[in-house]
Every structure is written in structure tokens, then in C-alpha cells.
Short mmCIF file of C-alpha atoms and ligand atoms in Angstrom, two decimals:
data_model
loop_
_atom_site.label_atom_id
_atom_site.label_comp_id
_atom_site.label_asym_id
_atom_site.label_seq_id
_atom_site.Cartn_x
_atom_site.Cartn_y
_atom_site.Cartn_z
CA UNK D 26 25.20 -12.89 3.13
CA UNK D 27 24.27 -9.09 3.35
CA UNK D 28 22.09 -7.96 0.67
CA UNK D 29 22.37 -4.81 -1.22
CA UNK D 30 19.84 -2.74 -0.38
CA UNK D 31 16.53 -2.38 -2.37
CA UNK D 32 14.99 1.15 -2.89
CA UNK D 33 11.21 1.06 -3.58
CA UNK D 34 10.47 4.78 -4.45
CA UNK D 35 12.75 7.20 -6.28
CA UNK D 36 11.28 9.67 -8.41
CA UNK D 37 12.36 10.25 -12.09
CA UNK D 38 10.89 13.31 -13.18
CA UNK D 39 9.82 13.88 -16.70
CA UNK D 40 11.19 16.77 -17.96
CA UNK D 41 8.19 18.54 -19.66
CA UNK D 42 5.42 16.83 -22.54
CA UNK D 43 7.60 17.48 -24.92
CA UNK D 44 10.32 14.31 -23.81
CA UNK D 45 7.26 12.12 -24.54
CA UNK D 46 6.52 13.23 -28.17
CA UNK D 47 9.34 10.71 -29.36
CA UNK D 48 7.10 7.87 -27.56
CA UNK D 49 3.77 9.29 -28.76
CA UNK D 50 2.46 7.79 -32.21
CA UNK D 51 1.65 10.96 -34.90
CA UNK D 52 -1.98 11.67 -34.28
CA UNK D 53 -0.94 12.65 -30.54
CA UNK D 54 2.20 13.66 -31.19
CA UNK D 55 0.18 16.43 -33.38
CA UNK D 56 -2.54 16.60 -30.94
CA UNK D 57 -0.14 18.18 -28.30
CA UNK D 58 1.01 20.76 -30.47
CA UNK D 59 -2.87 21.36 -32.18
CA UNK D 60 -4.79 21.56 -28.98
CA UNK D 61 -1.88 23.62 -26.94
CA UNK D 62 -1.84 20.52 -24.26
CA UNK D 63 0.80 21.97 -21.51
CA UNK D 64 1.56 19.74 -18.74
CA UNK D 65 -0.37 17.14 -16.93
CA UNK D 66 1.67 17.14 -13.85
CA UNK D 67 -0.81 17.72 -11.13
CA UNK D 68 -0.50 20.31 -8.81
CA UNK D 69 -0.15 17.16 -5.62
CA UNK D 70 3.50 18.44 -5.21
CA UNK D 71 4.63 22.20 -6.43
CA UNK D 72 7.35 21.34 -8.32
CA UNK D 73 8.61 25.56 -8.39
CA UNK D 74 8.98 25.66 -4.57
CA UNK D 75 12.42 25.82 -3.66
CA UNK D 76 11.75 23.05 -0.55
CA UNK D 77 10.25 20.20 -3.37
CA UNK D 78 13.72 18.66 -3.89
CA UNK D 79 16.27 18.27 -0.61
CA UNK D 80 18.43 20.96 -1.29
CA UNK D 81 21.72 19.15 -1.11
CA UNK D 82 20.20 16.93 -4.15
CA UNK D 83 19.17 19.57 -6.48
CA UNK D 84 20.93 18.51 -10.10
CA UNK D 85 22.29 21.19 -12.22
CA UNK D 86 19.24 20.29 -14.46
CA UNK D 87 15.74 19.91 -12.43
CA UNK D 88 15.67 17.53 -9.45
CA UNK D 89 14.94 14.11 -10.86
CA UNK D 90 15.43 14.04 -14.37
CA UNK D 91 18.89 13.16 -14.44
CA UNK D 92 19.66 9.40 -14.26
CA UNK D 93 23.09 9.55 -13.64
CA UNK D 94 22.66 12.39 -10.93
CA UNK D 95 19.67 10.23 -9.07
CA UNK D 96 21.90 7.22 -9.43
CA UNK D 97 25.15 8.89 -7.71
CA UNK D 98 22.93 10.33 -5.30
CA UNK D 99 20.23 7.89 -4.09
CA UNK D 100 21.90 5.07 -5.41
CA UNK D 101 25.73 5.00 -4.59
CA UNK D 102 25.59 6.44 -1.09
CA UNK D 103 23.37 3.44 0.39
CA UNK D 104 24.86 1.09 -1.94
CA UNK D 105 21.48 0.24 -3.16
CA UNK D 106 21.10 -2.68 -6.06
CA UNK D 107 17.88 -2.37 -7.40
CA UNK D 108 15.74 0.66 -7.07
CA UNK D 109 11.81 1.06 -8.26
CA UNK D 110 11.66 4.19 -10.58
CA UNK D 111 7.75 5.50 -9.49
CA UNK D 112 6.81 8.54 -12.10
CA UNK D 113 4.24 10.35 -11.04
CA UNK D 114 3.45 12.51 -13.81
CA UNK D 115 0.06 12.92 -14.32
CA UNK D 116 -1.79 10.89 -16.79
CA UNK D 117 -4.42 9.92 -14.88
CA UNK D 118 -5.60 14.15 -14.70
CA UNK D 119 -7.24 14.13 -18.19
CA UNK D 120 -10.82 13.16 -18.33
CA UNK D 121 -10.59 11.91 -21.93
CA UNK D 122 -9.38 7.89 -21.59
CA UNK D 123 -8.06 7.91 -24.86
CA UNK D 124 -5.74 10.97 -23.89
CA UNK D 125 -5.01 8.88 -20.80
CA UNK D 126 -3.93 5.81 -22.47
CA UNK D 127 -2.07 7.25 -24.95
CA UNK D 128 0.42 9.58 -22.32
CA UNK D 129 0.83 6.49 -19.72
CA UNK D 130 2.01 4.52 -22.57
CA UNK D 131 4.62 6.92 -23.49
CA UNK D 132 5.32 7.82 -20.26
CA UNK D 133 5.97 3.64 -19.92
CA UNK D 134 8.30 3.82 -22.68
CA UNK D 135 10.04 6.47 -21.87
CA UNK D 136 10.57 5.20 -18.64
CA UNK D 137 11.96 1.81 -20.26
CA UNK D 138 14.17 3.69 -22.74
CA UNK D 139 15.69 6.48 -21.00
CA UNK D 140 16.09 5.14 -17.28
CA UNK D 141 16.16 1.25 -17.79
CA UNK D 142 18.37 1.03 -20.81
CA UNK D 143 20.94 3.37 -18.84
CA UNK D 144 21.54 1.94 -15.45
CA UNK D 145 20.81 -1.82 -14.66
CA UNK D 146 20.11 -0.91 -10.91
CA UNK D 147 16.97 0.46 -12.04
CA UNK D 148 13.36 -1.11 -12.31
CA UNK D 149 10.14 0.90 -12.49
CA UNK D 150 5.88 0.22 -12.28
CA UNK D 151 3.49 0.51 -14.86
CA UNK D 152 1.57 3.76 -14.78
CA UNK D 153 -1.27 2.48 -16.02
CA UNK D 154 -4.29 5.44 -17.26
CA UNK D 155 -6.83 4.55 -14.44
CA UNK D 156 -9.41 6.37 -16.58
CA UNK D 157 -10.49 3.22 -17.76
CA UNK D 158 -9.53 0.15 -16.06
CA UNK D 159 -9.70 -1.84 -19.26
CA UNK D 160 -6.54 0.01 -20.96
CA UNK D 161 -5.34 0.03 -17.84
CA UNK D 162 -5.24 -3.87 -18.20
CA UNK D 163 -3.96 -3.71 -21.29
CA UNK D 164 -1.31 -1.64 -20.34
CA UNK D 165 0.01 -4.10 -17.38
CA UNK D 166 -0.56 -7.09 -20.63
CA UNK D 167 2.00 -4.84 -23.02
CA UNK D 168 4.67 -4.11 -20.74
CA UNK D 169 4.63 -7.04 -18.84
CA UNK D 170 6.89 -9.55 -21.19
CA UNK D 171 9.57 -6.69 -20.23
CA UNK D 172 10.80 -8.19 -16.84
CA UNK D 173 12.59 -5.27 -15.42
CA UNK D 174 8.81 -3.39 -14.42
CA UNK D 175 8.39 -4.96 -11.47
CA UNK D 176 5.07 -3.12 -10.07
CA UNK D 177 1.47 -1.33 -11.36
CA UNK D 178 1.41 1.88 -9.87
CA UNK D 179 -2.19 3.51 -9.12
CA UNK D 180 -3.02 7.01 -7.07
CA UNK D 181 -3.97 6.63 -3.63
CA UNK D 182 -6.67 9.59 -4.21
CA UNK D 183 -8.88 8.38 -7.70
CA UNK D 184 -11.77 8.42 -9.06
CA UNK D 185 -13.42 5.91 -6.77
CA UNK D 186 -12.47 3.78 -3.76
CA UNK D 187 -10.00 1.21 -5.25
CA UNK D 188 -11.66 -1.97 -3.99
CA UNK D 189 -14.68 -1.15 -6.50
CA UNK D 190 -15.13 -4.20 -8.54
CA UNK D 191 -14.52 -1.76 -11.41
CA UNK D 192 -10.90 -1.28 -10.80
CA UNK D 193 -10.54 -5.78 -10.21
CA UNK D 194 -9.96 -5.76 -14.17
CA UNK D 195 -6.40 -4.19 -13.43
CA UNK D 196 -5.43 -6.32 -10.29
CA UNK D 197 -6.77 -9.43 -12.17
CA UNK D 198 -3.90 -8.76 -15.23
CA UNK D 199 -1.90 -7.55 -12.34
CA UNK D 200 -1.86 -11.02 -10.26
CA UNK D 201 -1.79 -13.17 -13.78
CA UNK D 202 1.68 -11.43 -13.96
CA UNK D 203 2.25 -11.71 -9.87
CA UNK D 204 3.11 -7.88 -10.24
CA UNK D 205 2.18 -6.30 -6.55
CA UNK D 206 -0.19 -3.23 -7.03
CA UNK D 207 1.39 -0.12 -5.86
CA UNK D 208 -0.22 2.87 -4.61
CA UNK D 209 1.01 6.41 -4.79
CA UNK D 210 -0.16 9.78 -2.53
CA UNK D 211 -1.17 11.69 -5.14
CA UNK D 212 -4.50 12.05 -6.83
CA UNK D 213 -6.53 13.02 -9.82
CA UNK D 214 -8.73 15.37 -8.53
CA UNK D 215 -11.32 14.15 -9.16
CA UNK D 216 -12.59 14.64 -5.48
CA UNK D 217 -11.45 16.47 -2.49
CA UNK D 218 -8.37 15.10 -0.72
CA UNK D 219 -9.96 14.97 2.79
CA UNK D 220 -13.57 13.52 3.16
CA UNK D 221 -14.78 17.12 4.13
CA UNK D 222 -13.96 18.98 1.28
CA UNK D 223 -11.16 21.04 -0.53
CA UNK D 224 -8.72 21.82 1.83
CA UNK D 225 -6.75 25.37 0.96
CA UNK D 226 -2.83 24.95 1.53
CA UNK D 227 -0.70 21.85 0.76
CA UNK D 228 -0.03 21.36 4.28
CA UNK D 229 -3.80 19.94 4.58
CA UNK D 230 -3.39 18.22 1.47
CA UNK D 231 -0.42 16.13 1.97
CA UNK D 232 -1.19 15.29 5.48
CA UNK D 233 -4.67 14.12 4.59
CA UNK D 234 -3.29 11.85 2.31
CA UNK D 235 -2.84 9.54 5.42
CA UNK D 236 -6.88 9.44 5.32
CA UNK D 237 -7.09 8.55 1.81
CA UNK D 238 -5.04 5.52 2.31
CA UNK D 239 -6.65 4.49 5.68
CA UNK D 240 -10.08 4.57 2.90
CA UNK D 241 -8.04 2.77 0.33
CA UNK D 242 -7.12 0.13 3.00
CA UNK D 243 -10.95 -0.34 4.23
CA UNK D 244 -11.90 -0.36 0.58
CA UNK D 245 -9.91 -2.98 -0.61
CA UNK D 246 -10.62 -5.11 2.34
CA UNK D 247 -14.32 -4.84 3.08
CA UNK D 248 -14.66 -5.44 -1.04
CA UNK D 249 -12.87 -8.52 -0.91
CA UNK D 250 -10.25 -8.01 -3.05
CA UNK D 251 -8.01 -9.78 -1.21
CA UNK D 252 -10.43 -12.53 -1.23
CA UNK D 253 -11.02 -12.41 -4.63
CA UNK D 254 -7.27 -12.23 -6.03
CA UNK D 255 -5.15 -14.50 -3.04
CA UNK D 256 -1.68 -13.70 -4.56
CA UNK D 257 -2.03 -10.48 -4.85
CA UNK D 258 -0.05 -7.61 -2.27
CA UNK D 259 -0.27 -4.29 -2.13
CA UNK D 260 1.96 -1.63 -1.55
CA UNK D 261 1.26 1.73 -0.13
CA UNK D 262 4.03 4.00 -0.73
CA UNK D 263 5.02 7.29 0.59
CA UNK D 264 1.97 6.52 2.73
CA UNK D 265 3.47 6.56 6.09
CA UNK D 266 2.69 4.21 8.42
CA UNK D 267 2.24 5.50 11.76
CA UNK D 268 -1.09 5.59 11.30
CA UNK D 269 -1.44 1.84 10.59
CA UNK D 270 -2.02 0.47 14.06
CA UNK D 271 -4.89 2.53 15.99
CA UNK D 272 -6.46 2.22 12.43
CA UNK D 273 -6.02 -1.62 12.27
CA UNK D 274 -7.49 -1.55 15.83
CA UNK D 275 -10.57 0.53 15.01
CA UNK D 276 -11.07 -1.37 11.78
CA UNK D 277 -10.40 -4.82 13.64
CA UNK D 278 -12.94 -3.78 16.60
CA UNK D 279 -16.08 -2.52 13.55
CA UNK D 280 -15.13 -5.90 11.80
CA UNK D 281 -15.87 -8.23 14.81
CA UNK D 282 -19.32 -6.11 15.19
CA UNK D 283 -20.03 -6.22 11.61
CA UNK D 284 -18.84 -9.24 9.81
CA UNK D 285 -21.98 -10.70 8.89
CA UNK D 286 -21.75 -7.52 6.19
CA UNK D 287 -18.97 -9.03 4.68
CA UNK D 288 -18.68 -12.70 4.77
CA UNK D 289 -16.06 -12.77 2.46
CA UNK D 290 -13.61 -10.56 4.99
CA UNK D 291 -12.77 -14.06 6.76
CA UNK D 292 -9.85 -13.02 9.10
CA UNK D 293 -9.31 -10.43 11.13
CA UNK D 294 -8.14 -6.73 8.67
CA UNK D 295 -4.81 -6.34 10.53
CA UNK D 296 -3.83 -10.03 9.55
CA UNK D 297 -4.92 -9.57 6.29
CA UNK D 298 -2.92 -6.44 6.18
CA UNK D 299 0.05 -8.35 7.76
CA UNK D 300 -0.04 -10.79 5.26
CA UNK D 301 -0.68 -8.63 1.93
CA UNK D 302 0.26 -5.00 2.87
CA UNK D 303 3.69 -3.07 2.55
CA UNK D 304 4.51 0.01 3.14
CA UNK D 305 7.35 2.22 1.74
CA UNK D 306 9.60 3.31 5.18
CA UNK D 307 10.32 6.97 3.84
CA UNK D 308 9.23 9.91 4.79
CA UNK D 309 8.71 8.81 7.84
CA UNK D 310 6.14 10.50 10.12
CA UNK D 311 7.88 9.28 13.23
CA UNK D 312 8.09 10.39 17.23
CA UNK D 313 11.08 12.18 18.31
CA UNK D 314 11.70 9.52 20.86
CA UNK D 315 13.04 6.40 19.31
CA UNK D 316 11.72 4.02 21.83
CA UNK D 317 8.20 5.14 21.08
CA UNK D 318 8.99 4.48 17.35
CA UNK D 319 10.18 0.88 18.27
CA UNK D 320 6.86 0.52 20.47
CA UNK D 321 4.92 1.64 17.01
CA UNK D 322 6.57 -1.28 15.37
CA UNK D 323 5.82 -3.53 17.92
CA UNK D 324 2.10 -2.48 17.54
CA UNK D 325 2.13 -3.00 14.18
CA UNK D 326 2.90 -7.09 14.91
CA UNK D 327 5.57 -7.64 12.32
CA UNK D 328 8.61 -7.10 10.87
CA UNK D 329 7.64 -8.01 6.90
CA UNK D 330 5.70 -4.79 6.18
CA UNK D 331 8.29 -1.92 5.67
CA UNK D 332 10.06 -1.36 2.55
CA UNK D 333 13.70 0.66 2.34
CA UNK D 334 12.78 3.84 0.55
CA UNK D 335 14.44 7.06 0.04
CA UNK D 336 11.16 9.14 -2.00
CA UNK D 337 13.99 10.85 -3.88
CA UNK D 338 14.50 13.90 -4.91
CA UNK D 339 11.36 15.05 -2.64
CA UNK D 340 12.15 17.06 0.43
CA UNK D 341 10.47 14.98 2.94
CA UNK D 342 12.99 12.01 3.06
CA UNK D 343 15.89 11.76 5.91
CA UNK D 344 18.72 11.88 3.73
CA UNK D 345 21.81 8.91 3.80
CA UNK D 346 19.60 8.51 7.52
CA UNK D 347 16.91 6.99 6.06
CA UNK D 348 17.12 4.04 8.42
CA UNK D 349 16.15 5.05 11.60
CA UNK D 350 19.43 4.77 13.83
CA UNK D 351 17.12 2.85 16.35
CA UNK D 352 16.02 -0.19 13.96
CA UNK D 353 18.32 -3.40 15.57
CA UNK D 354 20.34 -5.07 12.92
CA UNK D 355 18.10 -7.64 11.84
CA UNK D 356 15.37 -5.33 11.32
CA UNK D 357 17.20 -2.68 9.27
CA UNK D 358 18.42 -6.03 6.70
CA UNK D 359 14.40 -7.25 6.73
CA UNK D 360 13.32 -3.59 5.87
CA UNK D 361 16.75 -3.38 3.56
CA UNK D 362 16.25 -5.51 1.43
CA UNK D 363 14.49 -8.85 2.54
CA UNK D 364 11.10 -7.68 2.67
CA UNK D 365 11.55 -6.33 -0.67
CA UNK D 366 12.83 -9.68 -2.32
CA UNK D 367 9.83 -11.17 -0.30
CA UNK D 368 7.47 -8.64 -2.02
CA UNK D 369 8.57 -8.49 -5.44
CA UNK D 370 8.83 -11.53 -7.27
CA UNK D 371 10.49 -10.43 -10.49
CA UNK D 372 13.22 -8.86 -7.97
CA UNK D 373 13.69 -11.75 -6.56
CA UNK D 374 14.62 -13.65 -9.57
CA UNK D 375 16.93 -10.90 -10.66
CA UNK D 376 18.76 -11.20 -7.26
CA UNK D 377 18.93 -14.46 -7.57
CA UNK D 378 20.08 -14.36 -11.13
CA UNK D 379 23.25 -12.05 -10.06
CA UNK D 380 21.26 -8.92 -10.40
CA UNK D 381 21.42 -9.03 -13.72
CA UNK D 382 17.97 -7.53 -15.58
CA UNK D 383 16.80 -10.07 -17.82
CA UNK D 384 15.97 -9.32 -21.30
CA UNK D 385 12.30 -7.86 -22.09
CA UNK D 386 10.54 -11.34 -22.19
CA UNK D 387 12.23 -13.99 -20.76
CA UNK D 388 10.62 -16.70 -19.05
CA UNK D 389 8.39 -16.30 -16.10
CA UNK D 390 8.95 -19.86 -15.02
CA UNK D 391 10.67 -18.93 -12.20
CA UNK D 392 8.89 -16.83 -10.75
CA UNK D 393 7.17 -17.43 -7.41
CA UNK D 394 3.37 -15.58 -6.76
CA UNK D 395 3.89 -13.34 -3.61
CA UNK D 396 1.72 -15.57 -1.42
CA UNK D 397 4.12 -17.99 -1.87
CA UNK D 398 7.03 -16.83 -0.99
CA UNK D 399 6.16 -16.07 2.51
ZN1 ZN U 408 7.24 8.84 -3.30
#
């Protein structure tokens, strides 16, 4: 049976602060108008440049905040089933938590009301205000009963390296709920992108996201967060992936030499990464040649780690070629879809269910942790 495919990263865009005042309880919803708060969106992607949105997708209205115009045109043309709604307005940019919590909650419910409600193909993550990883727990605890967020999204670029045990309050209410942990490019600013310093043009700053991952990757391994929470996967999206093996081979190599630092890092990274990593497949920062991209995969030692993507509206993303022409058959159905249903339990249950969303707190009997279902 061929699957429909899965999409895990489209981009609804909030319109402006405004669309969350409805989903904002009265002392914020006056607290926005009293202190003059004017968007949180981050400056990570400039949202005014005519090359943010492919220009074939731009919406009558701004790229994104449409569902019905994402649908027809990230949805329909691939014939995608299910697709992960990632917003990545910014929440976690305030410094005050209590501003923090209060926006990703909205944000959450907006989400749930004005994307979910409309269109059954879509699911979305938890933004979750990483200013303080106890709301941020809390925040996973309230909108987990409603089945149809599938994910916890975090920033590949925060406050400090995510295998910290500070953040292991979030992936602890994350794995209770066998939600995978997602992580973004993006960032809060509150350090430099690159590990030199502030970088002056975008260019710098969105290809340097590859190093802030590569440090998220280390992070969470040499912490032993993997160790510490066996069920739970992470998924690095919009990432690319490129990268992965000469830095699995460097980090392999250091590990042999310097286990004894970290007993609790008992198998080699790149099998811990093949067994608990994914990565989103678009944009892809691929070779012109497509048998060097084929000889990538084959570095990377498995076929279970990319996830179908499309990143729309942004510019980056290949278009109705999203699949590289040169993935054979049975990859391009793993990447489609099966990896996906591997990766996201509450997916999986909905395919299996006949796609169907099921209501905001049905059972979670049925639903498989991620280590077990590979
Ligand atoms: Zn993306």
C-alpha cells in the first residue's frame, strides 16, 4: 500500500500580535496595547524581502497565513495527508518568562483553532516559551490531551546548549507524552549565531545555523540525554543534513579518545544518532551531481533518518521537486512517509485510524514510544 505522503515542516505565519489578542487572557491582552508591544518575530528570516516566500507561492494575503492557500499549495500538489504546522514566531525573544509563557500559549491556541479546526490534514508542535523550562513543561502537560500536536518545537540557537540538564524538565514531559522534540534554525538571540561572534549579513547567519546544530547534536549527546530519556528522538528540522557525516566521523573519532569523560555516552554518537535523530529533507544543501548525493546517503548509514519536508512558504525549498529525482523508489516511500509514521507516534495512530484526527483527549493507549517502533 502507498502511503500518502507526510510533510514535517510547513510554516503558518501569524499574521501580526494582534491575531493572538483573542487567545490572550485580559491582563495581556491590555498589556500589548499599554506597553506598545509590536512584534516578536525575530529578525532569523526578513519577512519584507521579496525572496522570503517562493514567488510562485506568494498568497494574495502574506505568504503563510492562509490555510486554505498553504493547503492547495503544499498540500494538494504532493498529495500529502498529514502535514506538521511549525510556527516560528517568536516567543522565545522576550526576556520576561511570564511574557513568554503567556504568547506561546496563545500562539498554541491559535494554532489549534485557526489551522487544526480547518483542515484535518494538519497537525502542529508545541511552541513551548523556553525562557523557563518549567512552563515550558507545563505547556507540553496542557496541550498534550489534544492528540492532533504531534511534536515540542525548541530553537536550534537558545539560551544554552540544549543537553543542559536545565532544559531535561521539558524532554522529561516531552517523553511521558512520547512527543519527539523538534528543533528549529532559528534563535533567540541571546548569543551570536556562529561561535565567533555576530556575523553581519543573513547569508552568514543562516548558513551558520549548520554549526549550531552540529553543537546541539554534541550537546545532547555528550550530556546524556539520550541516556537519560531512552524513548525519546529528536528532530532537527530545516537543519540540513549534509553536514551530518564528516561531523559524525569527527565526533565518533574524539569519542573513542575521550569516553572515559562520559561514561554514560555508551555507543558510538553516529549510532546513537542513527537510532534517535531525524532530519527534515528540505532545503536541501545538496551537490549538483546526484551520484555524490546518493554517496552522502550512503555515508550517512541509513535510510530511517530523513523526513519529507517542503519548509513552506520559505524560498529555500525545491518546489513540487522536493524529492530529489535521484532517491530509488523505496527510498523516496521511507523518506515519504514511513520514516515519519516511524517517528511520530501520535501520526501513526491517526494513519492507522483512517487519518482521521482524534478528538482533543482521547486515549493514549495505543500509542507506541518511538523506541519501540523501530
Ligand atoms: Zn522550516
Amino acid at each position: 500500500m502507498t502511503l500518502a505522503p507526510i510533510d514535517c515542516d510547513i510554516h503558518p505565519v501569524l499574521p501580526g500580535l494582534a491575531s493572538l489578542a483573542p487567545y490572550l487572557d485580559p491582563h495581556w491582552r491590555e498589556q500589548i496595547v499599554a506597553r506598545g508591544l509590536d512584534e516578536q518575530e525575530s529578525i532569523s528570516y526578513p519577512k519584507n524581502a521579496p525572496l522570503t516566500a517562493r514567488a510562485d507561492f506568494r498568497a494574495p494575503s502574506r505568504a503563510g497565513t492562509d490555510p486554505r492557500h498553504l493547503a492547495a499549495e503544499a498540500l494538494d500538489p504532493f498529495g500529502t495527508g498529514l502535514a506538521i504546522c511549525n510556527c516560528l514566531y517568536g516567543v522565545q525573544l522576550p526576556f520576561s518568562e511570564d511574557l513568554g509563557a503567556a504568547l506561546a500559549s496563545a500562539l498554541n491556541d491559535w494554532i489549534a483553532r485557526e489551522w487544526l479546526d480547518r483542515d484535518q490534514r494538519f497537525r502542529a508542535s508545541i511552541v513551548v516559551p523556553t525562557q523557563s523550562p518549567a512552563r515550558a513543561a507545563a505547556e507540553i502537560a496542557r496541550l498534550a490531551p489534544d492528540r492532533r500536536f504531534v511534536q515540542v518545537l525548541m530553537l536550534a540557537n537558545d539560551s544554552a546548549p540544549l543537553g543542559n540538564r536545565a532544559w531535561w524538565p521539558i524532554y522529561e514531559e516531552a517523553s511521558r507524552h512520547c512527543l519527539p522534540v523538534g528543533i528549529h534554525a532559528g534563535s533567540s538571540y541571546r548569543h551570536a549565531v556562529t561561535g565567533i561572534g555576530w556575523p553581519s549579513y543573513y547569508i552568514e547567519d543562516y548558513a551558520a545555523q549548520a554549526q549550531s546544530f552540529q553543537s546541539q547534536l554534541a550537546s545532547l549527546i555528550a550530556e546524556g540525554v539520550f541516556a537519560k530519556f531512552p524513548d525519546l528522538v529528536f528532530v532537527f528540522i530545516e537543519s540540513g543534513w549534509t553536514w551530518l557525516p564528516a561531523f559524525l566521523w569527527r565526533f565518533t573519532k574524539f569519542w573513542r579518545g575521550l569516553r572515559a569523560e562520559v561514561p554514560w555516552v555508551a555507543a558510538p554518537p553516529a549510532e546513537i544518532v542513527r537510532a534517535r535523530v531525524r532530519f527534515t529533507l528540505q532545503p536541501i544543501d545538496a551537490p549538483e551531481d546526484p551520484a555524490v548525493l546518493l554517496r552522502v546517503l550512503e555515508h550517512i548509514g541509513s535510510d530511517r533518518l530523513l523526513l519529507f519536508s517542503t519548509d513552506h512558504p520559505h524560498w529555500q525549498f525545491d518546489g513540487t521537486a522536493a524529492i530529489p529525482a535521484c532517491f530509488p523508489e523505496a527510498l523516496a516511500q521511507r523518506v515519504l512517509a514511513e520514516n515519519a509514521l516511524e517517528t511520530y507516534p501520535r501520526l501513526a495512530a491517526s494513519v492507522r485510524g483512517g487519518n482521521a484526527p482524534p478528538p482533543p483527549g482521547a486515549d493514549a493507549a495505543e500509542e507506541n514510544g518511538p523506541g519501540e517502533t523501530r
